[in-house]
Amino acid sequence: MTCAKKLKTAVDCEEERHWILPVLAQHITTNTIELDTVYAGAIEDKKVTSRLLKELCIAYPLKLHQHLKRIRNSGTGKNVRLEVLLCCERDLPCPEERIRSQMHATLEANNVSTEGLGNVYLAKVPRSSPLTRAQYREAIAYWPTQFHEDKQLELLLDGRYFGSADRTKIENHMRTAISRARNSTGEARVGAVFVDPLSDTVVCSSCDLRDAEHPFHHAPNVCVDLVARSQGGGAYEYNGVSANPDSSDSPCFVRELRRCSPEAEVPRAPDERTPGTRELEGHKGRTATVDKGLARNSAGLPYLCTGYDLYTTREPCVMCAMALLHSRIRRVFYGCSVPGGALGSYYNIHVQPELNHHFEVFRGILQEECKKLQWDTV
Amino acid sequence: MSITNVDVLPKFLPCSIENQTPPRYTTRYSVRSSNTAKDALEQGEVPVGCMFVYRGKVLGTGGNEVNKTKNATRHAEMIGMDQVLKWCRVQGLDQACVFRETVLYVTVEPCIMCAGALRLIHIPLIVYGCRNERFGGCGSVLHVDSDSIPSYGASLKCIRGLLADDAVELLRQFYKGQNPNAPNPKLKSGSQIGNSVGNPVMNLDED
C-alpha cells in the first residue's frame, strides 16, 4: 500500500491511528503482474502502421488480450520508434511458425504484408487488465495497457474511503464493542456489536462466552443468535440478557424483543437471481433506499442479519466468519488481526469466490485498544 | 445404497474409536443419521441429519433447525454438539476428553462453519455421505479439516461416501419444491433459508 512507503511525520502517525484498512481479495491487493509472451516487431516505415494494424487485427485478433494496445512508442526524443504487437505465442500452433527468423514468412502466409516491418522479437505483456492504479503502473512497464480507474477502490486502497464523520461513528461502535469485551470472564476477551446502519443504532452486543458458557459462544456467534432472538427466534440459553445497551455488568444486550405476529410477512432473502451488488460498492453518498441488501419486511426486520454491520474487537475465527456469511452480514469491522483469523489472516472467507455471499471487511479500528484487551487479564 | 471407503479404516484412530467403527456400525449409524435428515425434511428444514457416537453410545443427534430458530447457524452438527455438551455436563465429564473419542456421522459434508466448530472441540473423525459443493469445509470449498490453522487444534480425518445417494435423494426432494424454474413453484415460508447445504448433483437452488 502506498501509505506504508510515506515518510512518517507526527501528522501521519496521528492519521495512522485512525486508519480503517479494507481487507481485499488477493487479486486486488497484489502488485505482481502475470505475464504472457507475444511476438512484437519494430515498424521501420511509419506509413505502413495503419495498414499493418488492419491486417493484423484480421489475421491475429487479440482475443484474450483486449486490454492491450497494439502499438507502442519506444525510445525517447529523436529516437522514438513504433513497435507493433504481432500475435500471441499461442496463436502460432506449429513449432516451425514460432521461429523468429521465419516470422515474416508466417505473417505473409496469413495475409499480413511485412513491408516496412523490421526485427521481430519476443515481448512480455500483462495477462489481464489491471484492477488498481498500482497494478496499472506495473503493467505499463511491460506493454501499454488500457485502464479504467475504479475511484471507490482507489479511495479504499488509500485509506480515504471513510470521511471523518464516518470514522467517528465507526470508532464509537468499536468502543462499545471494547467495553462489552471487558465483561468477558475467560481468557478470550472479545466483544461484538451488531449495528443497523439504517438508523445507526446498536441491535445487540455481547462479550465472549466461550469460557463461561459454551465453546462456540464466541462473541460474534452470540450476536448472530441475539439477532435471531430479536426476530422471534434464537437458540441459545442465556444468563442475563440486558435490554439496556449501557448496562455494563451484563454479558450481552439485545434491543427490545420484537415478536413477529404469525401474519407478518416472512422475511425473504434478496432475489439471488438478479446480479449481485459489487463486492466493493461505495458507502458514501448511498441513500438507504437504493442500497441493496437493506430490504426489510413489513415489521422492519431484515432476513437474518442482512444489512447489519458487525463491530468486533478481533478478527473472527473460521467458524464465526462462516456463521456471519450464513447470516448474510453486510460489513464487518474489526480491531486487531489474529494468525488463525478467517477474514484476512488465514482465510479470506468474505471474498471466497465459491461462496454465495460476499461482504466488506475493514480492520485496524482502534487496533491498539483492541490488542490491549488480550493482555490485561481479569 | 452405496457404501464406499468403509472397508479400510484409517489406522490413526484411538483404539476406542477403531473398535466401534467396523462397517456394520458405520452403516447402522449412517442409516440413523439419514432418518434424522428425513425428520428435518418433514419440518421444512434442509434435510441434513447427524449423530455423535462416543464409545458405541449415541450422545447426540440433530437435524437442521435454521428455519425454526431464525438462526442460520443452527445446522445439524451444531444441534448434535449441544446435546453432547449437555451430556458431558450432566455426567460431570470433561468435554474435551469425550469429544476426542467421538465420531460424527452426518449425511452431508459439514460446511465451513461446522468444520471449524468440529475442529475447535477436537473431533477426530467424521463419516459423511455426499459432498457439499456450495459450503463444504472438508475439501469442497475449503480444507478446514486438514489445514494447519493457528490455534485451531489438530486436523481431523474424514471418511466420505457413506449412503451418499440417500443423502442426495433427500436434498433433491427438498429442493424440488423450491426450484424457481418449476412450473408451479410451491412457496414455503422461509424457503430461501434452505440454502444451507449444497446439492452435489443437481444444484437445483442455484441461479
XYZ file of N, CA, C and O in Angstrom, chain B residues 65-146:
328
model
N -32.064 -26.852 12.103
C -33.138 -26.093 12.747
C -33.032 -24.618 12.392
O -33.303 -23.741 13.207
N -32.602 -24.350 11.174
C -32.361 -22.965 10.768
C -33.663 -22.177 10.698
O -33.777 -21.075 11.244
N -34.677 -22.739 10.061
C -35.936 -22.006 9.908
C -36.643 -21.832 11.243
O -37.198 -20.773 11.526
N -36.596 -22.898 12.039
C -37.295 -22.866 13.325
C -36.733 -21.769 14.225
O -37.476 -21.064 14.901
N -35.401 -21.614 14.222
C -34.778 -20.677 15.157
C -34.456 -19.325 14.529
O -34.000 -18.434 15.235
N -34.670 -19.173 13.232
C -34.277 -17.955 12.506
C -32.794 -17.658 12.700
O -32.349 -16.516 12.641
N -32.040 -18.689 13.022
C -30.604 -18.539 13.213
C -29.923 -19.444 12.187
O -29.997 -20.671 12.274
N -29.254 -18.825 11.217
C -28.677 -19.568 10.091
C -27.535 -20.478 10.491
O -26.995 -21.187 9.658
N -27.134 -20.435 11.755
C -26.016 -21.283 12.184
C -26.497 -22.574 12.841
O -25.678 -23.378 13.270
N -27.805 -22.767 12.929
C -28.304 -23.963 13.618
C -28.333 -25.165 12.681
O -29.398 -25.689 12.354
N -27.180 -25.573 12.264
C -27.040 -26.751 11.420
C -27.093 -27.998 12.298
O -26.881 -27.929 13.507
N -27.353 -29.140 11.647
C -27.492 -30.401 12.367
C -26.330 -30.649 13.331
O -26.535 -31.028 14.490
N -25.106 -30.394 12.851
C -23.928 -30.674 13.678
C -23.938 -29.845 14.956
O -23.540 -30.320 16.025
N -24.371 -28.581 14.824
C -24.393 -27.692 15.981
C -25.414 -28.191 17.012
O -25.160 -28.169 18.215
N -26.570 -28.651 16.518
C -27.614 -29.164 17.416
C -27.076 -30.401 18.146
O -27.200 -30.528 19.364
N -26.451 -31.294 17.377
C -25.926 -32.529 17.958
C -24.844 -32.243 18.990
O -24.822 -32.842 20.065
N -23.959 -31.285 18.668
C -22.857 -30.982 19.579
C -23.378 -30.410 20.897
O -22.821 -30.685 21.957
N -24.446 -29.625 20.802
C -25.034 -29.072 22.028
C -25.516 -30.189 22.940
O -25.369 -30.110 24.165
N -26.065 -31.254 22.330
C -26.538 -32.378 23.144
C -25.382 -33.098 23.820
O -25.481 -33.496 24.983
N -24.278 -33.241 23.070
C -23.109 -33.896 23.670
C -22.576 -33.064 24.840
O -22.260 -33.590 25.912
N -22.511 -31.761 24.637
C -22.013 -30.875 25.692
C -22.892 -30.984 26.934
O -22.400 -31.007 28.064
N -24.191 -31.053 26.708
C -25.130 -31.158 27.818
C -24.896 -32.477 28.570
O -24.862 -32.508 29.794
N -24.725 -33.544 27.772
C -24.488 -34.867 28.374
C -23.239 -34.829 29.243
O -23.222 -35.346 30.350
N -22.181 -34.184 28.727
C -20.928 -34.083 29.485
C -21.155 -33.365 30.813
O -20.628 -33.758 31.847
N -21.955 -32.301 30.730
C -22.225 -31.527 31.948
C -22.956 -32.390 32.974
O -22.598 -32.412 34.146
N -23.982 -33.103 32.498
C -24.780 -33.940 33.402
C -23.907 -35.042 34.010
O -23.987 -35.325 35.204
N -23.070 -35.654 33.179
C -22.221 -36.756 33.648
C -21.009 -36.262 34.429
O -20.292 -37.069 35.016
N -20.764 -34.974 34.375
C -19.585 -34.435 35.045
C -18.291 -34.843 34.367
O -17.254 -34.993 35.007
N -18.347 -35.065 33.046
C -17.146 -35.471 32.314
C -16.538 -34.268 31.601
O -17.244 -33.320 31.242
N -15.243 -34.349 31.371
C -14.548 -33.283 30.663
C -14.912 -33.369 29.177
O -14.657 -34.390 28.534
N -15.489 -32.293 28.661
C -15.973 -32.331 27.275
C -14.843 -32.605 26.285
O -15.034 -33.304 25.290
N -13.658 -32.068 26.568
C -12.534 -32.258 25.641
C -12.180 -33.740 25.529
O -11.951 -34.246 24.434
N -12.184 -34.442 26.688
C -11.852 -35.876 26.672
C -12.906 -36.661 25.906
O -12.581 -37.580 25.160
N -14.168 -36.294 26.083
C -15.252 -37.011 25.405
C -15.161 -36.787 23.900
O -15.184 -37.739 23.113
N -15.034 -35.540 23.473
C -15.018 -35.255 22.035
C -13.825 -35.898 21.340
O -13.909 -36.271 20.180
N -12.731 -36.052 22.062
C -11.543 -36.660 21.437
C -11.790 -38.110 21.041
O -11.062 -38.673 20.248
N -12.807 -38.725 21.625
C -13.121 -40.123 21.287
C -14.493 -40.234 20.632
O -15.126 -41.272 20.686
N -14.959 -39.171 20.048
C -16.306 -39.179 19.461
C -16.228 -39.111 17.940
O -15.413 -38.363 17.395
N -17.064 -39.909 17.294
C -17.133 -39.886 15.830
C -18.434 -39.207 15.428
O -19.482 -39.437 16.035
N -18.358 -38.352 14.408
C -19.570 -37.726 13.886
C -19.988 -38.443 12.605
O -19.175 -38.624 11.691
N -21.232 -38.875 12.555
C -21.823 -39.400 11.324
C -22.793 -38.356 10.823
O -23.679 -37.938 11.555
N -22.629 -37.930 9.587
C -23.504 -36.873 9.073
C -23.778 -37.150 7.602
O -22.913 -37.670 6.889
N -25.000 -36.827 7.161
C -25.402 -37.220 5.811
C -24.704 -36.389 4.731
O -24.511 -36.858 3.626
N -24.363 -35.143 5.055
C -23.749 -34.246 4.074
C -22.443 -33.702 4.659
O -22.356 -33.492 5.876
N -21.466 -33.482 3.829
C -20.185 -32.893 4.258
C -20.439 -31.633 5.096
O -21.196 -30.756 4.680
N -19.836 -31.517 6.273
C -20.044 -30.318 7.089
C -19.602 -29.050 6.365
O -18.641 -29.056 5.603
N -20.337 -27.972 6.608
C -19.987 -26.691 5.983
C -18.734 -26.129 6.656
O -18.251 -26.680 7.648
N -18.246 -25.025 6.156
C -17.016 -24.416 6.680
C -17.156 -24.080 8.161
O -16.258 -24.332 8.961
N -18.317 -23.543 8.531
C -18.550 -23.171 9.935
C -18.504 -24.405 10.832
O -17.813 -24.420 11.853
N -19.253 -25.450 10.426
C -19.315 -26.656 11.256
C -17.952 -27.340 11.313
O -17.550 -27.846 12.363
N -17.248 -27.371 10.201
C -15.918 -27.970 10.183
C -15.024 -27.241 11.181
O -14.256 -27.863 11.924
N -15.129 -25.908 11.219
C -14.368 -25.116 12.184
C -14.747 -25.471 13.611
O -13.889 -25.685 14.467
N -16.056 -25.569 13.848
C -16.534 -25.903 15.191
C -16.052 -27.288 15.607
O -15.602 -27.484 16.738
N -16.112 -28.236 14.685
C -15.710 -29.609 14.995
C -14.224 -29.679 15.325
O -13.792 -30.447 16.176
N -13.446 -28.842 14.649
C -12.020 -28.808 14.959
C -11.752 -28.155 16.294
O -10.858 -28.566 17.031
N -12.538 -27.106 16.589
C -12.340 -26.403 17.865
C -12.494 -27.350 19.050
O -11.828 -27.183 20.063
N -13.416 -28.314 18.919
C -13.621 -29.219 20.056
C -12.921 -30.565 19.848
O -13.169 -31.504 20.574
N -12.055 -30.639 18.823
C -11.163 -31.796 18.644
C -11.877 -33.101 18.335
O -11.503 -34.151 18.858
N -12.900 -33.068 17.506
C -13.483 -34.313 16.993
C -12.427 -34.951 16.081
O -11.885 -34.265 15.214
N -12.095 -36.243 16.268
C -11.022 -36.807 15.435
C -11.481 -37.321 14.074
O -10.700 -37.386 13.143
N -12.773 -37.716 13.957
C -13.207 -38.397 12.733
C -14.638 -38.018 12.355
O -15.524 -37.981 13.211
N -14.825 -37.767 11.084
C -16.167 -37.507 10.556
C -16.447 -38.540 9.473
O -15.618 -38.756 8.589
N -17.605 -39.170 9.533
C -18.043 -40.065 8.457
C -19.221 -39.369 7.805
O -20.227 -39.102 8.456
N -19.078 -38.995 6.514
C -20.193 -38.285 5.889
C -20.608 -38.904 4.567
O -19.903 -39.733 3.998
N -21.793 -38.494 4.101
C -22.352 -39.033 2.873
C -21.896 -38.264 1.653
O -20.789 -38.479 1.147
N -22.735 -37.330 1.207
C -22.402 -36.642 -0.049
C -21.612 -35.370 0.211
O -21.574 -34.853 1.323
N -21.014 -34.883 -0.841
C -20.239 -33.648 -0.762
C -21.156 -32.432 -0.718
O -22.308 -32.500 -1.118
N -20.624 -31.325 -0.245
C -21.363 -30.078 -0.157
C -20.603 -29.052 -0.989
O -19.700 -28.375 -0.503
N -20.960 -29.001 -2.273
C -20.187 -28.187 -3.217
C -20.271 -26.699 -2.919
O -19.403 -25.934 -3.313
N -21.336 -26.276 -2.267
C -21.529 -24.834 -2.075
C -20.856 -24.307 -0.816
O -20.407 -23.160 -0.789
N -20.853 -25.106 0.248
C -20.340 -24.593 1.527
C -19.335 -25.529 2.189
O -18.889 -25.250 3.298
N -19.016 -26.642 1.555
C -18.259 -27.694 2.233
C -16.919 -27.245 2.782
O -16.109 -26.639 2.079
N -16.676 -27.579 4.041
C -15.429 -27.193 4.696
C -14.443 -28.341 4.797
O -13.379 -28.197 5.391
N -14.799 -29.507 4.269
C -13.893 -30.657 4.342
C -13.436 -31.043 2.950
O -13.483 -32.207 2.556
N -13.054 -30.077 2.162
C -12.483 -30.355 0.856
C -13.206 -29.722 -0.314
O -12.588 -29.451 -1.336
N -14.518 -29.466 -0.197
C -15.238 -28.975 -1.371
C -14.937 -27.504 -1.668
O -14.634 -27.154 -2.799
N -15.046 -26.645 -0.656
C -14.713 -25.234 -0.862
C -13.390 -24.911 -0.167
O -12.486 -24.344 -0.760
N -13.284 -25.280 1.088
C -12.036 -25.088 1.838
C -11.661 -26.407 2.521
O -12.493 -27.305 2.631
N -10.413 -26.465 2.974
C -9.950 -27.661 3.678
C -9.787 -27.344 5.162
O -8.694 -27.450 5.698
N -10.882 -26.951 5.787
C -10.806 -26.629 7.220
C -10.425 -27.872 8.022
O -9.798 -27.777 9.071
N -10.774 -29.050 7.507
C -10.466 -30.295 8.220
C -8.969 -30.545 8.345
O -8.501 -31.032 9.358
N -8.207 -30.188 7.318
C -6.795 -30.584 7.325
C -5.808 -29.420 7.299
O -4.615 -29.637 7.488
